[in-house]
mmCIF file of C-alpha atoms in Angstrom:
data_model
loop_
_atom_site.group_PDB
_atom_site.id
_atom_site.type_symbol
_atom_site.label_atom_id
_atom_site.label_comp_id
_atom_site.label_asym_id
_atom_site.label_seq_id
_atom_site.Cartn_x
_atom_site.Cartn_y
_atom_site.Cartn_z
ATOM 1 C CA MET A 683 0.078 -0.047 -0.092
ATOM 2 C CA ALA A 684 1.186 3.439 -0.714
ATOM 3 C CA SER A 685 2.500 5.627 1.849
ATOM 4 C CA ARG A 686 0.335 8.655 2.894
ATOM 5 C CA CYS A 687 -2.622 7.418 1.037
ATOM 6 C CA ILE A 688 -5.839 9.748 1.123
ATOM 7 C CA GLU A 689 -8.481 7.719 2.977
ATOM 8 C CA TYR A 690 -12.216 8.870 2.226
ATOM 9 C CA LYS A 691 -15.327 7.064 3.608
ATOM 10 C CA GLY A 692 -13.153 4.007 4.439
ATOM 11 C CA ILE A 693 -11.805 3.686 0.898
ATOM 12 C CA THR A 694 -7.910 4.510 0.191
ATOM 13 C CA PHE A 695 -7.020 6.680 -2.651
ATOM 14 C CA PRO A 696 -3.349 7.320 -4.137
ATOM 15 C CA PRO A 697 -1.734 10.489 -2.792
ATOM 16 C CA GLY A 698 -1.043 13.275 -4.939
ATOM 17 C CA TYR A 699 -4.068 12.856 -7.381
ATOM 18 C CA ASN A 700 -6.682 12.903 -4.823
ATOM 19 C CA SER A 701 -7.521 14.946 -1.462
ATOM 20 C CA VAL A 702 -10.564 14.410 0.498
ATOM 21 C CA GLU A 703 -11.877 17.669 -0.264
ATOM 22 C CA SER A 704 -11.709 16.768 -3.982
ATOM 23 C CA LEU A 705 -13.459 13.752 -3.598
ATOM 24 C CA CYS A 706 -15.966 15.244 -1.113
ATOM 25 C CA PHE A 707 -16.600 17.821 -4.017
ATOM 26 C CA ALA A 708 -17.073 15.272 -6.817
ATOM 27 C CA GLU A 709 -19.463 13.487 -4.569
ATOM 28 C CA GLU A 710 -21.598 16.085 -3.222
ATOM 29 C CA LYS A 711 -21.199 19.374 -5.302
ATOM 30 C CA PHE A 712 -19.713 18.402 -8.938
ATOM 31 C CA GLN A 713 -22.319 19.821 -11.547
ATOM 32 C CA VAL A 714 -23.545 17.294 -13.815
ATOM 33 C CA ARG A 715 -24.429 18.483 -17.163
ATOM 34 C CA ASP A 716 -27.312 16.374 -18.893
ATOM 35 C CA ASP A 717 -25.099 15.356 -21.946
ATOM 36 C CA ASP A 718 -21.992 14.373 -19.745
ATOM 37 C CA ILE A 719 -20.409 10.802 -20.409
ATOM 38 C CA PHE A 720 -18.626 9.295 -17.948
ATOM 39 C CA ASN A 721 -16.088 6.694 -18.417
ATOM 40 C CA VAL A 722 -15.979 4.497 -15.134
ATOM 41 C CA THR A 723 -13.835 1.588 -14.273
ATOM 42 C CA TYR A 724 -12.053 -0.034 -11.479
ATOM 43 C CA PRO A 725 -8.469 0.308 -11.987
ATOM 44 C CA LYS A 726 -6.831 -1.735 -14.789
ATOM 45 C CA SER A 727 -10.011 -2.635 -16.204
ATOM 46 C CA GLY A 728 -9.358 -1.014 -19.733
ATOM 47 C CA THR A 729 -9.929 2.875 -18.862
ATOM 48 C CA VAL A 730 -7.362 4.237 -21.112
ATOM 49 C CA TRP A 731 -8.857 1.860 -24.135
ATOM 50 C CA MET A 732 -12.255 3.180 -23.581
ATOM 51 C CA THR A 733 -11.022 6.551 -23.060
ATOM 52 C CA GLU A 734 -9.513 6.441 -26.826
ATOM 53 C CA ILE A 735 -12.557 4.621 -28.116
ATOM 54 C CA LEU A 736 -14.949 7.319 -26.693
ATOM 55 C CA SER A 737 -12.753 10.183 -27.830
ATOM 56 C CA LEU A 738 -12.668 8.823 -31.229
ATOM 57 C CA ILE A 739 -16.717 8.264 -31.151
ATOM 58 C CA LEU A 740 -17.561 11.903 -30.268
ATOM 59 C CA ASN A 741 -15.173 12.834 -33.232
ATOM 60 C CA GLY A 742 -16.711 10.844 -35.757
ATOM 61 C CA GLY A 743 -13.794 8.531 -35.947
ATOM 62 C CA ASN A 744 -11.397 11.457 -36.739
ATOM 63 C CA PRO A 745 -8.219 10.718 -34.770
ATOM 64 C CA THR A 746 -6.962 14.277 -34.627
ATOM 65 C CA TRP A 747 -7.851 14.807 -30.989
ATOM 66 C CA ASN A 748 -6.646 11.621 -29.878
ATOM 67 C CA GLN A 749 -3.060 12.264 -31.203
ATOM 68 C CA ASN A 750 -2.778 15.971 -30.272
ATOM 69 C CA VAL A 751 -4.266 16.342 -27.141
ATOM 70 C CA LEU A 752 -3.363 14.384 -23.616
ATOM 71 C CA ASN A 753 -6.218 11.867 -22.724
ATOM 72 C CA SER A 754 -6.048 13.411 -19.257
ATOM 73 C CA LEU A 755 -7.448 16.807 -20.816
ATOM 74 C CA ARG A 756 -9.825 14.898 -23.034
ATOM 75 C CA ALA A 757 -11.562 12.874 -20.505
ATOM 76 C CA PRO A 758 -10.189 14.706 -16.993
ATOM 77 C CA TRP A 759 -10.197 12.649 -13.833
ATOM 78 C CA PHE A 760 -12.950 15.240 -12.018
ATOM 79 C CA THR A 761 -12.061 13.527 -8.681
ATOM 80 C CA THR A 762 -8.689 15.268 -8.582
ATOM 81 C CA CYS A 763 -7.802 18.932 -8.044
ATOM 82 C CA LEU A 764 -6.371 19.434 -11.574
ATOM 83 C CA GLY A 765 -9.073 17.224 -13.210
ATOM 84 C CA LEU A 766 -11.953 18.856 -11.682
ATOM 85 C CA GLU A 767 -10.629 22.430 -12.872
ATOM 86 C CA THR A 768 -10.078 20.863 -16.605
ATOM 87 C CA ALA A 769 -13.529 19.626 -16.266
ATOM 88 C CA HIS A 770 -15.240 22.941 -15.359
ATOM 89 C CA ASN A 771 -13.781 24.304 -18.329
ATOM 90 C CA LEU A 772 -14.623 22.037 -21.119
ATOM 91 C CA PRO A 773 -17.387 22.584 -23.621
ATOM 92 C CA SER A 774 -20.367 20.078 -23.797
ATOM 93 C CA PRO A 775 -20.551 17.325 -24.079
ATOM 94 C CA ARG A 776 -17.846 16.500 -21.761
ATOM 95 C CA LEU A 777 -15.932 13.050 -21.293
ATOM 96 C CA LEU A 778 -15.100 12.599 -17.657
ATOM 97 C CA THR A 779 -13.283 9.817 -16.127
ATOM 98 C CA CYS A 780 -13.167 8.113 -12.588
ATOM 99 C CA HIS A 781 -12.530 4.670 -10.414
ATOM 100 C CA LEU A 782 -15.364 5.898 -8.062
ATOM 101 C CA PRO A 783 -17.615 3.239 -6.510
ATOM 102 C CA ILE A 784 -21.512 3.712 -6.763
ATOM 103 C CA GLN A 785 -21.820 5.063 -3.020
ATOM 104 C CA MET A 786 -19.144 8.061 -4.001
ATOM 105 C CA PHE A 787 -20.601 8.879 -7.503
ATOM 106 C CA PRO A 788 -21.860 12.272 -7.945
ATOM 107 C CA LYS A 789 -25.158 12.737 -6.380
ATOM 108 C CA ALA A 790 -26.201 14.971 -9.248
ATOM 109 C CA PHE A 791 -26.040 12.266 -11.704
ATOM 110 C CA PHE A 792 -28.746 10.358 -10.358
ATOM 111 C CA SER A 793 -31.382 13.424 -11.279
ATOM 112 C CA SER A 794 -29.793 13.892 -14.699
ATOM 113 C CA LYS A 795 -29.754 12.549 -18.162
ATOM 114 C CA ALA A 796 -26.061 11.958 -18.183
ATOM 115 C CA LYS A 797 -24.668 8.704 -19.244
ATOM 116 C CA VAL A 798 -22.165 6.253 -17.844
ATOM 117 C CA ILE A 799 -19.973 3.825 -19.648
ATOM 118 C CA TYR A 800 -18.845 1.013 -17.112
ATOM 119 C CA THR A 801 -15.876 -1.237 -18.240
ATOM 120 C CA LEU A 802 -15.062 -4.322 -16.343
ATOM 121 C CA ARG A 803 -12.442 -6.907 -16.866
ATOM 122 C CA ASP A 804 -11.573 -10.605 -15.207
ATOM 123 C CA PRO A 805 -10.449 -9.748 -11.778
ATOM 124 C CA ARG A 806 -7.547 -12.184 -12.199
ATOM 125 C CA ASP A 807 -6.282 -9.929 -14.980
ATOM 126 C CA VAL A 808 -7.073 -6.798 -13.183
ATOM 127 C CA LEU A 809 -4.900 -8.435 -10.142
ATOM 128 C CA VAL A 810 -2.006 -9.075 -12.341
ATOM 129 C CA SER A 811 -2.118 -5.800 -14.263
ATOM 130 C CA TYR A 812 -2.846 -3.878 -11.020
ATOM 131 C CA TYR A 813 0.607 -5.478 -9.482
ATOM 132 C CA HIS A 814 2.658 -4.366 -12.402
ATOM 133 C CA PHE A 815 1.258 -1.110 -12.480
ATOM 134 C CA SER A 816 1.809 -0.359 -8.864
ATOM 135 C CA LYS A 817 5.549 -1.185 -9.267
ATOM 136 C CA MET A 818 6.129 1.730 -11.657
ATOM 137 C CA CYS A 819 3.479 4.052 -10.564
ATOM 138 C CA VAL A 820 5.328 6.035 -7.904
ATOM 139 C CA PRO A 821 2.275 7.291 -5.794
ATOM 140 C CA PHE A 822 0.947 3.702 -5.599
ATOM 141 C CA GLY A 823 3.746 2.197 -3.776
ATOM 142 C CA ASP A 824 5.726 -0.505 -5.022
ATOM 143 C CA PRO A 825 4.241 -4.066 -3.846
ATOM 144 C CA LEU A 826 6.439 -6.254 -1.765
ATOM 145 C CA SER A 827 5.568 -9.090 -3.664
ATOM 146 C CA PHE A 828 3.119 -10.948 -5.927
ATOM 147 C CA ASP A 829 1.960 -12.999 -2.958
ATOM 148 C CA HIS A 830 1.752 -9.960 -0.838
ATOM 149 C CA PHE A 831 -0.579 -8.189 -3.469
ATOM 150 C CA PHE A 832 -2.473 -11.245 -4.285
ATOM 151 C CA VAL A 833 -3.621 -11.413 -0.379
ATOM 152 C CA ASN A 834 -4.128 -7.574 -0.266
ATOM 153 C CA PHE A 835 -6.348 -7.384 -3.610
ATOM 154 C CA LEU A 836 -8.557 -10.474 -2.314
ATOM 155 C CA ASN A 837 -9.022 -8.709 1.080
ATOM 156 C CA GLY A 838 -9.609 -5.246 -0.752
ATOM 157 C CA ASN A 839 -6.713 -3.731 0.720
ATOM 158 C CA VAL A 840 -5.603 -1.893 -2.100
ATOM 159 C CA LEU A 841 -6.193 1.586 -3.561
ATOM 160 C CA PHE A 842 -9.761 2.116 -4.580
ATOM 161 C CA GLY A 843 -10.958 -0.529 -2.585
ATOM 162 C CA SER A 844 -12.436 -4.025 -3.182
ATOM 163 C CA TRP A 845 -12.916 -5.018 -6.670
ATOM 164 C CA PHE A 846 -15.618 -7.058 -5.559
ATOM 165 C CA ASP A 847 -17.604 -4.171 -3.932
ATOM 166 C CA HIS A 848 -16.900 -1.881 -6.838
ATOM 167 C CA ILE A 849 -18.614 -4.438 -9.274
ATOM 168 C CA THR A 850 -21.156 -5.289 -7.311
ATOM 169 C CA GLY A 851 -22.378 -1.864 -6.474
ATOM 170 C CA TRP A 852 -22.434 -0.782 -10.070
ATOM 171 C CA MET A 853 -24.041 -3.830 -11.540
ATOM 172 C CA GLU A 854 -26.958 -3.491 -9.010
ATOM 173 C CA GLN A 855 -27.685 -0.255 -10.948
ATOM 174 C CA LYS A 856 -28.372 -2.472 -13.949
ATOM 175 C CA GLY A 857 -31.575 -1.686 -15.871
ATOM 176 C CA LYS A 858 -32.289 1.366 -13.183
ATOM 177 C CA LEU A 859 -30.197 4.238 -14.690
ATOM 178 C CA SER A 860 -28.616 5.434 -17.971
ATOM 179 C CA ILE A 861 -25.603 3.023 -17.420
ATOM 180 C CA PHE A 862 -23.771 0.711 -20.237
ATOM 181 C CA PHE A 863 -22.216 -2.213 -19.187
ATOM 182 C CA ILE A 864 -19.192 -3.615 -21.388
ATOM 183 C CA SER A 865 -16.336 -5.926 -20.541
ATOM 184 C CA TYR A 866 -12.853 -5.788 -21.631
ATOM 185 C CA GLU A 867 -13.110 -9.581 -23.126
ATOM 186 C CA GLU A 868 -16.151 -8.411 -25.135
ATOM 187 C CA MET A 869 -14.249 -5.937 -26.744
ATOM 188 C CA LYS A 870 -11.248 -8.224 -27.385
ATOM 189 C CA GLN A 871 -13.445 -10.541 -29.024
ATOM 190 C CA ASP A 872 -15.529 -8.370 -30.906
ATOM 191 C CA LEU A 873 -14.267 -4.678 -31.025
ATOM 192 C CA ARG A 874 -16.438 -3.439 -34.170
ATOM 193 C CA GLY A 875 -19.675 -5.120 -32.699
ATOM 194 C CA SER A 876 -18.849 -3.051 -29.121
ATOM 195 C CA VAL A 877 -18.043 0.156 -30.772
ATOM 196 C CA GLU A 878 -21.517 -0.037 -32.848
ATOM 197 C CA HIS A 879 -23.375 -0.859 -29.348
ATOM 198 C CA LEU A 880 -21.541 2.438 -27.921
ATOM 199 C CA CYS A 881 -22.308 4.456 -30.873
ATOM 200 C CA HIS A 882 -26.036 3.377 -30.538
ATOM 201 C CA PHE A 883 -26.158 4.008 -26.542
ATOM 202 C CA LEU A 884 -24.466 7.377 -26.966
ATOM 203 C CA GLY A 885 -26.575 8.191 -30.121
ATOM 204 C CA LYS A 886 -23.994 8.643 -32.497
ATOM 205 C CA ASN A 887 -24.358 7.567 -36.322
ATOM 206 C CA LEU A 888 -21.025 6.662 -37.416
ATOM 207 C CA ASP A 889 -20.596 4.790 -40.719
ATOM 208 C CA LYS A 890 -18.270 1.970 -41.453
ATOM 209 C CA ALA A 891 -15.254 3.656 -42.385
ATOM 210 C CA ALA A 892 -15.696 5.938 -39.189
ATOM 211 C CA VAL A 893 -16.217 2.474 -36.996
ATOM 212 C CA THR A 894 -12.984 1.190 -38.898
ATOM 213 C CA SER A 895 -10.950 4.276 -37.915
ATOM 214 C CA VAL A 896 -12.079 4.044 -34.133
ATOM 215 C CA MET A 897 -10.877 0.410 -34.117
ATOM 216 C CA GLU A 898 -7.664 1.257 -35.864
ATOM 217 C CA ASN A 899 -6.619 4.343 -33.699
ATOM 218 C CA ALA A 900 -7.580 2.456 -30.263
ATOM 219 C CA SER A 901 -5.987 -0.521 -31.328
ATOM 220 C CA PHE A 902 -3.143 -1.665 -28.687
ATOM 221 C CA GLU A 903 -0.549 -1.042 -31.149
ATOM 222 C CA ALA A 904 -1.833 2.461 -31.783
ATOM 223 C CA MET A 905 -2.109 3.167 -28.510
ATOM 224 C CA ARG A 906 1.549 2.250 -27.491
ATOM 225 C CA LYS A 907 2.881 4.624 -30.203
ATOM 226 C CA ASN A 908 0.363 7.668 -28.930
ATOM 227 C CA ASN A 909 2.278 9.540 -26.628
ATOM 228 C CA MET A 910 -1.044 11.270 -25.711
ATOM 229 C CA CYS A 911 -2.050 8.135 -23.978
ATOM 230 C CA ASN A 912 0.738 5.854 -23.237
ATOM 231 C CA SER A 913 2.008 7.908 -20.221
ATOM 232 C CA THR A 914 5.327 8.565 -21.356
ATOM 233 C CA MET A 915 4.809 12.047 -21.080
ATOM 234 C CA LEU A 916 4.602 11.609 -17.144
ATOM 235 C CA PRO A 917 7.799 12.508 -15.120
ATOM 236 C CA LYS A 918 9.635 9.577 -13.740
ATOM 237 C CA ASP A 919 8.547 10.822 -10.054
ATOM 238 C CA VAL A 920 5.354 9.671 -11.197
ATOM 239 C CA MET A 921 5.582 6.865 -13.588
ATOM 240 C CA ASP A 922 8.996 5.233 -13.402
ATOM 241 C CA GLN A 923 8.886 3.508 -16.839
ATOM 242 C CA GLU A 924 12.146 1.788 -16.224
ATOM 243 C CA LYS A 925 10.200 -0.498 -14.157
ATOM 244 C CA GLY A 926 7.943 -1.547 -16.921
ATOM 245 C CA THR A 927 5.602 -0.452 -19.712
ATOM 246 C CA PHE A 928 2.151 1.518 -18.750
ATOM 247 C CA LEU A 929 0.567 -0.387 -21.735
ATOM 248 C CA ARG A 930 2.050 -3.657 -20.943
ATOM 249 C CA LYS A 931 0.067 -6.657 -23.064
ATOM 250 C CA GLY A 932 -3.284 -5.887 -23.425
ATOM 251 C CA ILE A 933 -4.435 -9.399 -23.562
ATOM 252 C CA CYS A 934 -7.071 -11.696 -21.732
ATOM 253 C CA GLY A 935 -5.790 -14.512 -19.723
ATOM 254 C CA ASP A 936 -2.393 -13.356 -18.329
ATOM 255 C CA TRP A 937 -3.380 -14.218 -14.789
ATOM 256 C CA LYS A 938 -2.604 -18.159 -16.010
ATOM 257 C CA SER A 939 1.081 -17.225 -16.129
ATOM 258 C CA HIS A 940 0.894 -15.796 -12.810
ATOM 259 C CA PHE A 941 -1.283 -17.575 -10.356
ATOM 260 C CA THR A 942 -0.235 -20.763 -8.698
ATOM 261 C CA VAL A 943 -2.564 -23.785 -8.365
ATOM 262 C CA ALA A 944 -3.008 -22.751 -4.866
ATOM 263 C CA GLN A 945 -3.678 -19.251 -5.619
ATOM 264 C CA SER A 946 -6.032 -20.141 -8.344
ATOM 265 C CA GLU A 947 -8.191 -22.140 -6.058
ATOM 266 C CA SER A 948 -8.067 -19.390 -3.045
ATOM 267 C CA PHE A 949 -9.099 -16.899 -5.897
ATOM 268 C CA ASP A 950 -11.992 -19.012 -6.952
ATOM 269 C CA LYS A 951 -13.345 -19.538 -3.542
ATOM 270 C CA VAL A 952 -13.231 -15.700 -2.561
ATOM 271 C CA TYR A 953 -14.667 -15.098 -6.032
ATOM 272 C CA GLN A 954 -17.698 -17.650 -5.600
ATOM 273 C CA GLU A 955 -18.298 -16.125 -2.229
ATOM 274 C CA LYS A 956 -18.708 -12.297 -3.054
ATOM 275 C CA MET A 957 -20.344 -12.649 -6.643
ATOM 276 C CA GLN A 958 -22.703 -15.381 -5.915
ATOM 277 C CA SER A 959 -25.816 -12.901 -5.939
ATOM 278 C CA LEU A 960 -24.969 -11.437 -9.387
ATOM 279 C CA GLY A 961 -25.639 -14.714 -10.980
ATOM 280 C CA GLY A 962 -22.889 -15.743 -13.618
ATOM 281 C CA ILE A 963 -23.181 -12.904 -16.130
ATOM 282 C CA PHE A 964 -19.745 -12.375 -16.937
ATOM 283 C CA PRO A 965 -17.430 -13.373 -19.842
ATOM 284 C CA TRP A 966 -14.831 -14.952 -17.991
ATOM 285 C CA GLU A 967 -17.302 -17.433 -16.186
ATOM 286 C CA GLN A 968 -16.867 -19.924 -18.918
ATOM 287 C CA VAL A 969 -19.171 -22.709 -17.548
ATOM 288 C CA ARG A 970 -22.166 -20.688 -16.952
ATOM 289 C CA MET A 971 -21.508 -18.393 -20.140
ATOM 290 C CA GLU A 972 -21.574 -21.919 -22.551
ATOM 291 C CA SER A 973 -25.196 -22.250 -21.021
ATOM 292 C CA ASN A 974 -26.008 -18.591 -21.607
ATOM 293 C CA SER A 975 -24.802 -18.031 -24.840
ATOM 294 C CA GLY A 976 -25.502 -14.699 -26.318
ATOM 295 C CA ARG A 977 -26.603 -13.024 -23.081
ATOM 296 C CA SER A 978 -24.847 -9.780 -22.843
ATOM 297 C CA LEU A 979 -24.124 -7.420 -19.745
ATOM 298 C CA ASN A 980 -27.311 -5.079 -20.538
ATOM 299 C CA SER A 981 -29.747 -7.676 -20.867
#
């Protein structure tokens, strides 16, 4: 766990980015516009990928914005002091980013017409990606070991809190609000279809050429080359890329090369206990998905 972390309502946040005041303001006083689009994730679930996709969709597939403006300026982290100021100055429609759990989300959203895209990912891959990210992101604090981080993740003793609580809280809103749920795995399997579904949700009518441009410019290869989203512009005291690469692999199933058999069994036990109430609707739940083929997160 990073030292000097910020604690707000029982959840810890990285120092330097957030403050109790900025988090409280985001929840209680942030002015949500009816045409706001929120990109919400738990860390390491496809946040940057979705930012690139949404930026491209909002610009009709034209990559100029993505290639010339930092993603933190295109889709500011409105829970941070700097991001809040940027968000206030953005013209509508705004694209906004956060890792907030549902109970800390801006209260004004629930009486607005704003939209949320919530991206989720196999928690085992999240854990692995989060571990490697924490080793290079200085404010997050270098984890002692993978074993140590594994235990902390299962216990929710990581920055931004429990993955299980985060997912459960948001998924409980399914069908109640203007929230579109999509998984990292769905996008990897069918990016064109995913982009088309996002366009429909956002009311954006992109032709085939524009959708193709979105796919090409939001590919993993394109993002790794794009300094506006690959974090190479960040100073070393924030992101030490000598310890790793921010956009590391971008694949599904990387957890298989990290988990021991004992860790896999331990994870499965905790997962079954904590996710039982959601009823097996996620792409990484292979056995249940085989008997519910074609079922989407939004059905």
